Each structure stands twice: as structure tokens, then as C-alpha cells.
Coordinates of C-alpha atoms in Angstrom, one line a residue:
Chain F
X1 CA 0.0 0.0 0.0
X2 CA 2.8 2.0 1.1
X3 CA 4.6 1.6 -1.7
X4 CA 1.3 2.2 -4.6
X5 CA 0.7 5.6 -2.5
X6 CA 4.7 6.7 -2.5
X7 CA 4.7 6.1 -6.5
X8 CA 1.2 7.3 -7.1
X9 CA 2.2 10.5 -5.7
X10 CA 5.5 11.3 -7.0
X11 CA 3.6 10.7 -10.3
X12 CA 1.2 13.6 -9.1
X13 CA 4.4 15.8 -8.2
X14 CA 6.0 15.0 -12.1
X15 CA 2.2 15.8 -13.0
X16 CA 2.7 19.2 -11.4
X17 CA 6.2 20.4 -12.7
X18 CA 4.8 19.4 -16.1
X19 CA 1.7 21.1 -15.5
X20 CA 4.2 24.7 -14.6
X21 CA 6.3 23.9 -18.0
X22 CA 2.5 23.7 -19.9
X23 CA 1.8 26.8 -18.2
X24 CA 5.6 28.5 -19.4
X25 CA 4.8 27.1 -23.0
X26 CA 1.3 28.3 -23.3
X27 CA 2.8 32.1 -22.1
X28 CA 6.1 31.9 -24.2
X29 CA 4.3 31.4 -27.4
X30 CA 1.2 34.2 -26.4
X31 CA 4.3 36.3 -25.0
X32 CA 5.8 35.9 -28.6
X33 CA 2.7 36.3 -30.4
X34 CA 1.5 39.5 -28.8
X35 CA 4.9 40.6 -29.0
X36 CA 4.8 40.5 -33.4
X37 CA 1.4 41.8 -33.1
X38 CA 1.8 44.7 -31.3
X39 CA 5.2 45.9 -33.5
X40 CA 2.9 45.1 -36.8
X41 CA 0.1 47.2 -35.6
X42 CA 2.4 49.5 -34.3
X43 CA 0.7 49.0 -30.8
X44 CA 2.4 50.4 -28.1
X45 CA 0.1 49.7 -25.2
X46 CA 0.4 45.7 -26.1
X47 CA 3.9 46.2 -26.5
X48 CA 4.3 47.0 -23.0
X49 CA 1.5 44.8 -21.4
X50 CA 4.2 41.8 -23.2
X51 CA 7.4 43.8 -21.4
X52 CA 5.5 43.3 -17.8
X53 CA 3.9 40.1 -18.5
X54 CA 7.3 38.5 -18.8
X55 CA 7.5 38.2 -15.0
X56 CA 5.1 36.0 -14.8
X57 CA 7.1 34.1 -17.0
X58 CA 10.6 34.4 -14.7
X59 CA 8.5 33.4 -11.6
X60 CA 6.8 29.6 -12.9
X61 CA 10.9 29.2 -14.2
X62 CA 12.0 29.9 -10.5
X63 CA 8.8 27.7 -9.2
X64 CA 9.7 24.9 -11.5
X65 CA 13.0 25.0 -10.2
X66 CA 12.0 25.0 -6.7
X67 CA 9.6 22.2 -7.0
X68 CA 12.2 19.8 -9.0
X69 CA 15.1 20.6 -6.4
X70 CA 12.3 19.4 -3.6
X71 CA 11.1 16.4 -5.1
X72 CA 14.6 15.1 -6.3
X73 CA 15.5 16.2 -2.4
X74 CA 12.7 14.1 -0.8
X75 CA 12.4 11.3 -3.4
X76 CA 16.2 10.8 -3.9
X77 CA 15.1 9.8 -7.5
X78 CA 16.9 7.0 -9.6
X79 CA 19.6 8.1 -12.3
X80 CA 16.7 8.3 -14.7
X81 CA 14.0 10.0 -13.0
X82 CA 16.8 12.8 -11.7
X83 CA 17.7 12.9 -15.6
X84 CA 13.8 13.6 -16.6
X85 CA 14.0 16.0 -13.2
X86 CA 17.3 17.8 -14.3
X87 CA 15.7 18.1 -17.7
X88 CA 12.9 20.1 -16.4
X89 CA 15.0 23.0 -14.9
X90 CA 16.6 23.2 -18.1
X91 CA 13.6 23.1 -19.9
X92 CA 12.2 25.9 -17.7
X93 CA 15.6 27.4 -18.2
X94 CA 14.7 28.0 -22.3
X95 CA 11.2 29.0 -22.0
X96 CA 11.9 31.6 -19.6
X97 CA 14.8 32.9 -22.3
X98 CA 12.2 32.5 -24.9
X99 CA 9.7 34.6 -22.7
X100 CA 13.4 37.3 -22.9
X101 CA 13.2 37.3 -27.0
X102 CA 9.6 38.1 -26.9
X103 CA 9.9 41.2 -23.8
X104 CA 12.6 42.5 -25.8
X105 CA 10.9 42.6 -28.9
X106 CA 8.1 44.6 -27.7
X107 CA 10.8 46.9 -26.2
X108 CA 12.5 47.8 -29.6
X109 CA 8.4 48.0 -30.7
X110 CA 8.4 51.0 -27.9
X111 CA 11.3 52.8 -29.5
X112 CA 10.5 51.5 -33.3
X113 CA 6.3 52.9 -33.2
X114 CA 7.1 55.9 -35.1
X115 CA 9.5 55.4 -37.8
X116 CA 8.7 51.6 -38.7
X117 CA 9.0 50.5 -42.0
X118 CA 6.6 48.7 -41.7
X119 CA 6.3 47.2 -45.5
X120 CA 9.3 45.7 -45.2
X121 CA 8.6 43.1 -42.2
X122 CA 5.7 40.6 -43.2
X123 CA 8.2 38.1 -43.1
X124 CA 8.2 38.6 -39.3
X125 CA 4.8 37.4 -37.8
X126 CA 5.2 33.9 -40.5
X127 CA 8.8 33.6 -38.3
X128 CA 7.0 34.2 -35.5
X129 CA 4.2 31.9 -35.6
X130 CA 6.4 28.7 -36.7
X131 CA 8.5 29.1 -33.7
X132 CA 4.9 29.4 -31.6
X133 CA 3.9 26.7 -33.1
X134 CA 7.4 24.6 -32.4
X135 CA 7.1 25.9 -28.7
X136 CA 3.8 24.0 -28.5
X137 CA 4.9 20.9 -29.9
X138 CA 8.3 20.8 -28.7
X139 CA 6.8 20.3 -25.3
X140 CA 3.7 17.9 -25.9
X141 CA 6.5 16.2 -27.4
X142 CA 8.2 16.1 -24.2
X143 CA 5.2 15.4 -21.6
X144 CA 3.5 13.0 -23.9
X145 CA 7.3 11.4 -24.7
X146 CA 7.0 11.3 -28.9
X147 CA 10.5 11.4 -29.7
X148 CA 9.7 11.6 -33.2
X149 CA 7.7 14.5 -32.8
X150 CA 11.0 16.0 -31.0
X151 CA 12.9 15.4 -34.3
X152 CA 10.0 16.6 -36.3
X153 CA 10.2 20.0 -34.5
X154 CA 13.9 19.9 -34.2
X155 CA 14.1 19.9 -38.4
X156 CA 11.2 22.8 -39.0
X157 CA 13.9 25.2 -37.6
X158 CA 15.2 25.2 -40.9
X159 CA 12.5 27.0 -42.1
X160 CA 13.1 29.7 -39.3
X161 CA 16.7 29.8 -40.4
X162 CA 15.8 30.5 -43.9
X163 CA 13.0 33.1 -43.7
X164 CA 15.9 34.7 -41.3
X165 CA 18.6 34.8 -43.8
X166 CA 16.5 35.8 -46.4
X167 CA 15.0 38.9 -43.7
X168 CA 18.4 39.6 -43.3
X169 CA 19.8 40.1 -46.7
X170 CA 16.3 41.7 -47.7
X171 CA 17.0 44.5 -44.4
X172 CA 20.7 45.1 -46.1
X173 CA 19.1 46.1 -49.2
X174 CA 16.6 48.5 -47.6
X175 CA 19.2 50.2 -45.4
X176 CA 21.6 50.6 -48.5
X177 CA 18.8 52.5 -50.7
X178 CA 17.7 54.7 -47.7
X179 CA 19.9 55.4 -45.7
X180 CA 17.2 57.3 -43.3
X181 CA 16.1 54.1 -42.2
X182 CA 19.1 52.1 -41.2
X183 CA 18.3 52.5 -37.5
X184 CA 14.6 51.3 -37.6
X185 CA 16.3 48.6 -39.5
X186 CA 18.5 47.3 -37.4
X187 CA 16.2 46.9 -34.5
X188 CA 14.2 45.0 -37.1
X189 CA 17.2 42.7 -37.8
X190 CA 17.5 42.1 -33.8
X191 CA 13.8 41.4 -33.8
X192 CA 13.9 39.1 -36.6
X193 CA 17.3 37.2 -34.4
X194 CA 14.9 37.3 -31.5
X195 CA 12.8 35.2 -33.1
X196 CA 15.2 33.2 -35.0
X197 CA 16.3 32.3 -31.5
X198 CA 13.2 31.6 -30.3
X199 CA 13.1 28.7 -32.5
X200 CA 16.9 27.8 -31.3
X201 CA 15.2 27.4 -27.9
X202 CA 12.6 25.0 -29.6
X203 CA 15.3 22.9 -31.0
X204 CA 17.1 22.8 -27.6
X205 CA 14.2 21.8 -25.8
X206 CA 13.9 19.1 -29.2
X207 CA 17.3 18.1 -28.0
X208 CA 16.7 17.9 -24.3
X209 CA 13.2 16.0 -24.6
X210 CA 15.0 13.3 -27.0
X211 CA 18.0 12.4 -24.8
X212 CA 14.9 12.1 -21.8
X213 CA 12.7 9.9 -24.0
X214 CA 15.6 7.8 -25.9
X215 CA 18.3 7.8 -23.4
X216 CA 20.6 8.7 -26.5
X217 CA 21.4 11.9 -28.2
X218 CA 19.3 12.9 -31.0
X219 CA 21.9 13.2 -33.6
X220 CA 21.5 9.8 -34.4
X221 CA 18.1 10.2 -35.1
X222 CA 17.7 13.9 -37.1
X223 CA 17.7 14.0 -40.6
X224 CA 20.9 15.6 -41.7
X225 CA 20.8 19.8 -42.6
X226 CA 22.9 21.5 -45.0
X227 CA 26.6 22.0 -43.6
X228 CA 27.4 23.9 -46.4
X229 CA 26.4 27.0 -46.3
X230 CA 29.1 28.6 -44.3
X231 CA 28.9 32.3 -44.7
X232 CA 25.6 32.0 -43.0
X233 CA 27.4 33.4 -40.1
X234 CA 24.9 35.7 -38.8
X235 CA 22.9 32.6 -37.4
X236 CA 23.9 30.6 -34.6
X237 CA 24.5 32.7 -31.7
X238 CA 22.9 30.0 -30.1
X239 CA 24.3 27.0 -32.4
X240 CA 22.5 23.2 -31.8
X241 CA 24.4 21.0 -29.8
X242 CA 26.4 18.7 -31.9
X243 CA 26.0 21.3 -34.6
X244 CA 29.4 22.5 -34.6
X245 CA 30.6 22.1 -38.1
X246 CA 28.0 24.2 -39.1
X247 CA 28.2 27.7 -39.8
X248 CA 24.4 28.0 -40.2
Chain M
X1 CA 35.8 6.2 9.8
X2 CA 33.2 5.3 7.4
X3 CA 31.7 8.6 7.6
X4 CA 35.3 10.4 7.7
X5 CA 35.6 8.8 4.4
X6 CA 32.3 9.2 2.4
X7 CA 32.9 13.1 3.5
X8 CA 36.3 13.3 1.8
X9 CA 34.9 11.7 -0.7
X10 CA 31.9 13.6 -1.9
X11 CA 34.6 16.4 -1.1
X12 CA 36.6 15.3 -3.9
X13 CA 33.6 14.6 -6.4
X14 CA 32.6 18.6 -5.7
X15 CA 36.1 19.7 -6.3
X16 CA 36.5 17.4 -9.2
X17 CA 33.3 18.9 -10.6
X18 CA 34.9 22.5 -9.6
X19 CA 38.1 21.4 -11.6
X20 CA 35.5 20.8 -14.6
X21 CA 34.0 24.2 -14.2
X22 CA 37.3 26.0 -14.0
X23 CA 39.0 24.5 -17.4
X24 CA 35.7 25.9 -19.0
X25 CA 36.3 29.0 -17.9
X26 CA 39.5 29.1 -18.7
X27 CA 38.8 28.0 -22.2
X28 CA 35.6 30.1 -22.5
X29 CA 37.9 33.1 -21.7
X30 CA 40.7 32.0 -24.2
X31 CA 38.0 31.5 -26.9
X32 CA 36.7 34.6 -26.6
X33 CA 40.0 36.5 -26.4
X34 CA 41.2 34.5 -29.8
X35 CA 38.0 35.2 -31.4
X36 CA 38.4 39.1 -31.2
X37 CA 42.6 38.7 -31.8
X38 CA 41.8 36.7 -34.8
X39 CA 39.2 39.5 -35.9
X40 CA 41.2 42.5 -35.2
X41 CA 44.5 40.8 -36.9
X42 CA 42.3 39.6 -39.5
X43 CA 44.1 36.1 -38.8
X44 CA 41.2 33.8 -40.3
X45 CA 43.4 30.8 -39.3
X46 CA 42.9 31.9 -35.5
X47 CA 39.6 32.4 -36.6
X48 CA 39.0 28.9 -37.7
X49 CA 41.0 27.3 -34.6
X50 CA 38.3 29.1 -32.1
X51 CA 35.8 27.4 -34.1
X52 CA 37.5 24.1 -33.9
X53 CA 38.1 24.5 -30.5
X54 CA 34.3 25.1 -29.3
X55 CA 34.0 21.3 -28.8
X56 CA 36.2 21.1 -25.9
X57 CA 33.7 23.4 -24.1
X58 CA 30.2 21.7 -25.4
X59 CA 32.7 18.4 -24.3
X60 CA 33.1 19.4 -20.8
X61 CA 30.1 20.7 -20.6
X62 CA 28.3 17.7 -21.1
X63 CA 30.4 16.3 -18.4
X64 CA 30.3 18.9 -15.8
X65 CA 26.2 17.5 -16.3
X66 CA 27.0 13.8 -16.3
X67 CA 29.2 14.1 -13.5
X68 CA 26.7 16.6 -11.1
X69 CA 23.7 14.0 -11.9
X70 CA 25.8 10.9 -11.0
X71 CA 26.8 12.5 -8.1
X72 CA 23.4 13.2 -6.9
X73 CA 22.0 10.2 -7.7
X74 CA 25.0 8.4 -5.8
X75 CA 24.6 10.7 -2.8
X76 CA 21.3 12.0 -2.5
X77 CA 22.4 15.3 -0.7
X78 CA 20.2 17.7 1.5
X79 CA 18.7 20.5 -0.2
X80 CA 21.8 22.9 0.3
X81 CA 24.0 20.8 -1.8
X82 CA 21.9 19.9 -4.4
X83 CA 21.0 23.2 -5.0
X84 CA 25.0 23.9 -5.2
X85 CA 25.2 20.8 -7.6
X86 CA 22.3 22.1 -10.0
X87 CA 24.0 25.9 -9.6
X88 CA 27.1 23.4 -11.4
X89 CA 24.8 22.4 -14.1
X90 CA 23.5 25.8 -14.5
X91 CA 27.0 27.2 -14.1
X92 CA 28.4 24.8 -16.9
X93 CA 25.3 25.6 -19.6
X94 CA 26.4 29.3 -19.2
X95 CA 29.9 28.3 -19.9
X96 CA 29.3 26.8 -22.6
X97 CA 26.9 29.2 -24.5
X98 CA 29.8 32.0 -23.8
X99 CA 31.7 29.2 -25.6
X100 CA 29.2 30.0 -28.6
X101 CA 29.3 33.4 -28.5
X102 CA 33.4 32.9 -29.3
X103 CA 32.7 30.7 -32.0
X104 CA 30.1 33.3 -33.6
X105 CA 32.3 35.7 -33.4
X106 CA 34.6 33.5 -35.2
X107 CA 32.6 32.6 -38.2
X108 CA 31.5 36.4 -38.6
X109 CA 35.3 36.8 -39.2
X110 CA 36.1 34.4 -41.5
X111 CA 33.3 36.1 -43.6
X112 CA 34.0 39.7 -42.7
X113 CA 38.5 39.3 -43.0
X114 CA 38.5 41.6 -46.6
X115 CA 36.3 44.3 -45.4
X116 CA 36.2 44.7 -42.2
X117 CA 36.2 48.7 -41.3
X118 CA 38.8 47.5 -39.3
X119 CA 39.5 51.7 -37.5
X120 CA 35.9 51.6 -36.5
X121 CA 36.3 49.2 -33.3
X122 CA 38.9 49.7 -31.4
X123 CA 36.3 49.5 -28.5
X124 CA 35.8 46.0 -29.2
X125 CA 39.2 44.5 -27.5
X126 CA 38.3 46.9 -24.8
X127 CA 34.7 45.2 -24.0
X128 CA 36.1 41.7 -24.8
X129 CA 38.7 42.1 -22.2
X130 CA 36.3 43.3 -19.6
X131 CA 34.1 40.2 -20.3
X132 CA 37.3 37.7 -20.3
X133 CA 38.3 39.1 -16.6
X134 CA 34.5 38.7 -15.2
X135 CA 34.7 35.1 -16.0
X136 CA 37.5 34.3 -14.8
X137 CA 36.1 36.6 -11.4
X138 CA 33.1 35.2 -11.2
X139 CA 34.3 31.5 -11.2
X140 CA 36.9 32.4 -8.6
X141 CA 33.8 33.9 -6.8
X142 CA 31.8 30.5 -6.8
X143 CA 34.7 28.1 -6.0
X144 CA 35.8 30.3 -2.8
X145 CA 32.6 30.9 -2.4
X146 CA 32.9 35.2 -1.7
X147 CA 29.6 36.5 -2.2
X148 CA 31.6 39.9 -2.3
X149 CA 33.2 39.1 -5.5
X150 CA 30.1 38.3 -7.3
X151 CA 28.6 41.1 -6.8
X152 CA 31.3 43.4 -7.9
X153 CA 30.9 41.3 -11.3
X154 CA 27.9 41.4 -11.5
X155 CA 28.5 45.5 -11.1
X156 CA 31.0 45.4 -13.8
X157 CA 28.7 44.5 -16.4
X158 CA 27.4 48.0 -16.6
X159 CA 30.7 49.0 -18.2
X160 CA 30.3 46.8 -21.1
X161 CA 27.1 47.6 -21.2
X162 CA 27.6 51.2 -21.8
X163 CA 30.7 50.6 -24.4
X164 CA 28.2 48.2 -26.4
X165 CA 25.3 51.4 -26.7
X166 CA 28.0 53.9 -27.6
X167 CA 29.5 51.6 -30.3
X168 CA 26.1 50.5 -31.4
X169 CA 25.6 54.4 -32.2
X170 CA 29.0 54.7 -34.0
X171 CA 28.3 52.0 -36.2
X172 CA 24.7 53.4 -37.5
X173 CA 27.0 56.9 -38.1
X174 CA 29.5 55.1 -40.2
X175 CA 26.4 52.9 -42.0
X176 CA 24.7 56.2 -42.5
X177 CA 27.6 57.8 -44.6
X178 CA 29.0 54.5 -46.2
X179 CA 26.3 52.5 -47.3
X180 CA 28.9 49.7 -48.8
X181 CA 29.8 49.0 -45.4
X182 CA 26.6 48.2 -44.1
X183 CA 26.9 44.5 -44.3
X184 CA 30.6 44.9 -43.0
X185 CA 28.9 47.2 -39.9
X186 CA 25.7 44.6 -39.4
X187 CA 28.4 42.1 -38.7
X188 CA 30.5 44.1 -35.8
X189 CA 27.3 44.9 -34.2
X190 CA 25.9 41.1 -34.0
X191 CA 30.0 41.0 -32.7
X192 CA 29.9 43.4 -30.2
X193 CA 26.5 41.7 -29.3
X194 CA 28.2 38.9 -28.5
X195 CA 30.7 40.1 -26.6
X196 CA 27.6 42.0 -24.5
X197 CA 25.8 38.6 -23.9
X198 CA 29.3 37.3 -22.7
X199 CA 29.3 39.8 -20.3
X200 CA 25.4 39.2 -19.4
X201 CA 26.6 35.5 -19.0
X202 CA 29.1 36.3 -16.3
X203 CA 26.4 38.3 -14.4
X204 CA 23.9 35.1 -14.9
X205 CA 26.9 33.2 -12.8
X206 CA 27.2 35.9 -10.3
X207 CA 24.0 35.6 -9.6
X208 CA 23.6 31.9 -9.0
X209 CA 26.7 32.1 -7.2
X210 CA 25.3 34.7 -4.6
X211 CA 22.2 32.7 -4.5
X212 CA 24.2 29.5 -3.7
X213 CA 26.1 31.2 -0.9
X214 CA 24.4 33.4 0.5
X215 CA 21.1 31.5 0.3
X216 CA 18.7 34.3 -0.9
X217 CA 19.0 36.0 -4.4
X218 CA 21.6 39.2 -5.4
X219 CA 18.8 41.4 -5.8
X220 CA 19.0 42.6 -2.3
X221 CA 22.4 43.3 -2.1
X222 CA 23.9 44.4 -5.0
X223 CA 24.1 48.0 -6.2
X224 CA 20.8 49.9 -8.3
X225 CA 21.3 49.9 -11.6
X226 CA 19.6 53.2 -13.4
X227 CA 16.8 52.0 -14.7
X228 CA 15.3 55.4 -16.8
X229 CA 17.0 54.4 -20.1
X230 CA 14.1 52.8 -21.5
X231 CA 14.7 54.0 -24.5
X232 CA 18.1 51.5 -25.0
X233 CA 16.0 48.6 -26.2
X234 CA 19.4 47.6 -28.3
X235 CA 20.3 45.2 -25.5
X236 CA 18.8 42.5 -23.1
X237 CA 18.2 39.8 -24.9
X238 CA 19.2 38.1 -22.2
X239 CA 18.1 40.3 -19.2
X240 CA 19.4 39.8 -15.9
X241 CA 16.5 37.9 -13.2
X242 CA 15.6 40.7 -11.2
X243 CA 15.9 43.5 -13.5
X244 CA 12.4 43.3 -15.5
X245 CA 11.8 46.6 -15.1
X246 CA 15.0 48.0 -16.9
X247 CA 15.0 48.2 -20.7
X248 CA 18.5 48.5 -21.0

């Protein structure tokens, strides 16, 4: 009996810190949504509603990380169980950095309102709302342990990447031909990395999930990307894991 | 005696882990000074060695984590020094994405070597060398455990900060009158970027360090930061905990 009760409630305590990382997800990817919205409709009263929402945000990371250090504390959890417990911090860890990308959006939106170019950015919110929609998978994928949804998400970054680079060199073109707007576009360019790293976030959570589920890196796993490409160096401030031969 | 002994021992598994910490730092601080050597001598074969070299950080990394779960799972420590074993973990993935930052910088110069505007940033060894000495601080800070020490890092980030805004305006002058260096000028700016997230990485430490010590967070003892210069939205992508309010 003893033993049922101890297992049937440590299952309730996992239930809870996944419950906290739901919660995270579900405000990263309105945080990031509401974040594009407001800088498209240059609305400056959302814009700061996302910069002090973020605490909410910073305060489930420090509760998640609270709650695991308890139950690993109490329980004294076998090598794999602390690895799924470990794995949540650091899974808190990048939604609370993704909750960063979107707050500091909507503060360049504060600064931008005026003198937006605003033509030049629809690229932005379809960004945007493929790295919402990897945050949402990434962590069903997780709590509901589909490792090959993990690699499905993991490869869509690609698509982040690309409508990045192509942002990028579009921006350079822009700031060439006027040279009036170079500062608006430059705070566009950090936007558009904000998201692009967003999506990074996604693919490290991808990553994290994997090794949780298959005991094994996902390397082995991923279908392979395009190492060739290296004078893409203005990606990968945050580069994949296992990625390092790529200049992506 | 048996007791004697399993003290020592877990003794030497926390200064082994320490030892891990430490070489990453040390290399994280190399990296980073070799990454802006290589750019400022144009030396792309420097370049491409802090590239290469990035693996021996994601490397140790990945043992630093290995090592702190196997430890706990062995031990099952008290609350305290857990929470000093998953600072480790913590401590280790901040290493490691400093590590990243180097090798960014790297690849930008390897695409950047034939025309880099090479008067326009002098500043940049100047904010690189700031960042190299708070890691190597705030380490020391977290192995002797001087609470002290961290906070006068996590002070000293304010420095870089300011050097990264008044660059950040130079570069949009010389973008404004040369429009062929634009691409050149995006470049140094996702650099000195870099170089600023370094330095927000060291502050990350500081403050898990303090938290580790002294038990409670920085926030209460550290020095106020002006927080009226909301209008310098061109940083904090990674914002420190704590400092929601500022949009610096």
C-alpha cells in the first residue's frame, strides 16, 4: 500500500512540474505572439502589457526549479528519473529565455512605433508563428514522450533559419537604398534574431526531450541539414548542440 | 571512519566537478579573447582554430552535467547541496553558450577578414577584455565561495554595457555615410552583441553564485542599476533575473 501511495504521488508531483512547463509554453508562445502583433500594428500599449507580463514568466521558471530541487531532495530519484527532473529546470531554463526574446521585442516595438518601415517586415509574424507553433509541440513532445515528434520540430527550424537569412539580406538592401532608415532597421534585424532564436530554444528543448525519452542523443536520429552554407554566419548565436561544423 | 571517508569523498567529487567548471572558464575566456585577436588581426586561421576548439567546451560541458547527476544520484544530498550541484549544471550551460558566443564571433570573421572597417572598433578589444576578466572573477567567486566578488561582477557589467550602446551608435553613423559597409557594420554589431551577452553571462553566474552562498538571491544586495533608459532597447536579450523593469 505503502509503496502504490509513494509512486502514485510522485507521479502527481512529475504531474505538477509538467503542468508549470505547460503553463511556461502556453505564455512563451502568447508572450511571442502578442509581442509581433503589437510591433505590426504598431501597438504600443500591447507592447508593454508583453514587457511586464514577462515576469510572470521568470516566476513559474524559479517555481519549477524550486519544485524539482524538492522532489529530487525528498524522493532521492533514480539516475533516470533525476535525468527527466534535471531536464525540467533546463527546460524551464529555455522558455523563460524565450519569454526574454519576446519582452525584448516589444521593447525595440516601444522605441520602433514611429519610424517603422513597416512594408518591409511581413516576413516577421510567419517567423513568429512557426517558432509558436514549435514551442507548443516541442513540449507535448516532451510530456506525452513522442521522440519523433521532438525530431519533427527539431528539423522545422530550418524554415526559421531560412526566412531569417532571407530577412536579413532583404533589411541590407533596404538600409543601402535609404539610408534614413538604417536604424529602424536594425532593431528589425534584432527582432527578426529574436525570433530566429526563439526557434533555437525550440530545437534545444527538441534536444533535451530526446535524450529524456531515448536515453541517447538525437543526432543519431535527425535527418541531416545542409553543412554547407558557411557564410551564413549571422545565425547561430545559439548553435545546436552537436552542430558545430555548421556555420548556419 | 566510514563517515570520515564518504565526507572526503563527496569532497573530492565537488572539487572534481569544480576542476571541470574552471578549465571551462578558462577556455571560454581564451576562446573569446582569440576570437576578437583573430578579428582585429584579421588572422582567419585563429579564426577557424576558435571554431574548432568550441567542442572542448560543449565536451566538458556535457560532463560537468553527467558528473553533477551521477553525483546526486549516488549521494542523495540535502537540499543545500543539491542546489549547489544544480548551480554546477546551470554554471556549466552558461559556460558553454559564452563558448558560442566565441565561436560566432569567429565565423562572422572568416566572412568579414577583406572588409572589415577595421578603425571603426577599437572598442571592441576593450569590451572583450572586460568580459574575459568577469569570467575568470566570477568563477573564482563561486569556488571560494565570496559572495563579495560576485557582486562586484555582476556591477561590472554595466561597463560593457555602456561601451556596447556607444558603439552600437558609431556603427549606424559610419552605416549612414557608407552605405557599402553596411553589411561589413551589421556584422561588428551582432559581434559586439556577443561580446555583450558574454558579459550578461558572467552576471547570470554571479548571480547563482550569490544565491548559492548566501542563500537568498543578489537582488538585495547588489548596487541599483539606473533603470530610466528605456529607450536603449538595443540590449537584453538576455536580461538579468531581477531586472524586469529595466530596458536596457
Amino acid at each position: 500500500m505503502t509503496d502504490i501511495h509513494t509512486i502514485k504521488s510522485y507521479d502527481d508531483e512529475l504531474d505538477q512540474l509538467r503542468a508549470i512547463l505547460s503553463e511556461m509554453a502556453g505564455l512563451a508562445e502568447m508572450q511571442l505572439a502578442n509581442a509581433v502583433t503589437a510591433l505590426m500594428a504598431r501597438d504600443i500599449k500591447l507592447a508593454e502589457k508583453v514587457i511586464a507580463s514577462d515576469k510572470k514568466i521568470d516566476f513559474l521558471e524559479q517555481r519549477a526549479e524550486e519544485k524539482a530541487i524538492e522532489v529530487i531532495a525528498r524522493r532521492a530519484p533514480l539516475a533516470d528519473d533525476l535525468r527527466e527532473l534535471v531536464a525540467t529546470i533546463k527546460i524551464s531554463n529555455a522558455l523563460e529565455r524565450i519569454g526574454d526574446y519576446s519582452k525584448n521585442i516589444a521593447k525595440r516595438t516601444t522605441v520602433l512605433v514611429n519610424t517603422l518601415p513597416i512594408r518591409q517586415i511581413s516576413v516577421l509574424p510567419e517567423m513568429a508563428q512557426e517558432a509558436q507553433r514549435m514551442i507548443t509541440d516541442v513540449l507535448d513532445a516532451f510530456i506525452q514522450r513522442d521522440s519523433t515528434r521532438a525530431v519533427n520540430v527539431w528539423a522545422r527550424d530550418e524554415r526559421i533559419d531560412l526566412l531569417y537569412d532571407s530577412l536579413f539580406r532583404e533589411l541590407l538592401t533596404y538600409m543601402m537604398e535609404k539610408p534614413q532608415i538604417i536604424t529602424a532597421c536594425t532593431h528589425l534585424l534584432f527582432i527578426a534574431k529574436n525570433i530566429e532564436r526563439a526557434g533555437d530554444q525550440a530545437t534545444n528543448i527538441a534536444e533535451i526531450a530526446y535524450y529524456v525519452i531515448e536515453g541517447r542523443p538525437m543526432k543519431d536520429a535527425r535527418p541531416k541539414r545542409d553543412d554547407t552554407a558557411f557564410a551564413r554566419a549571422s545565425k547561430d548565436e545559439q548553435p545546436h548542440p552537436d552542430q558545430q561544423d555548421s556555420a548556419s
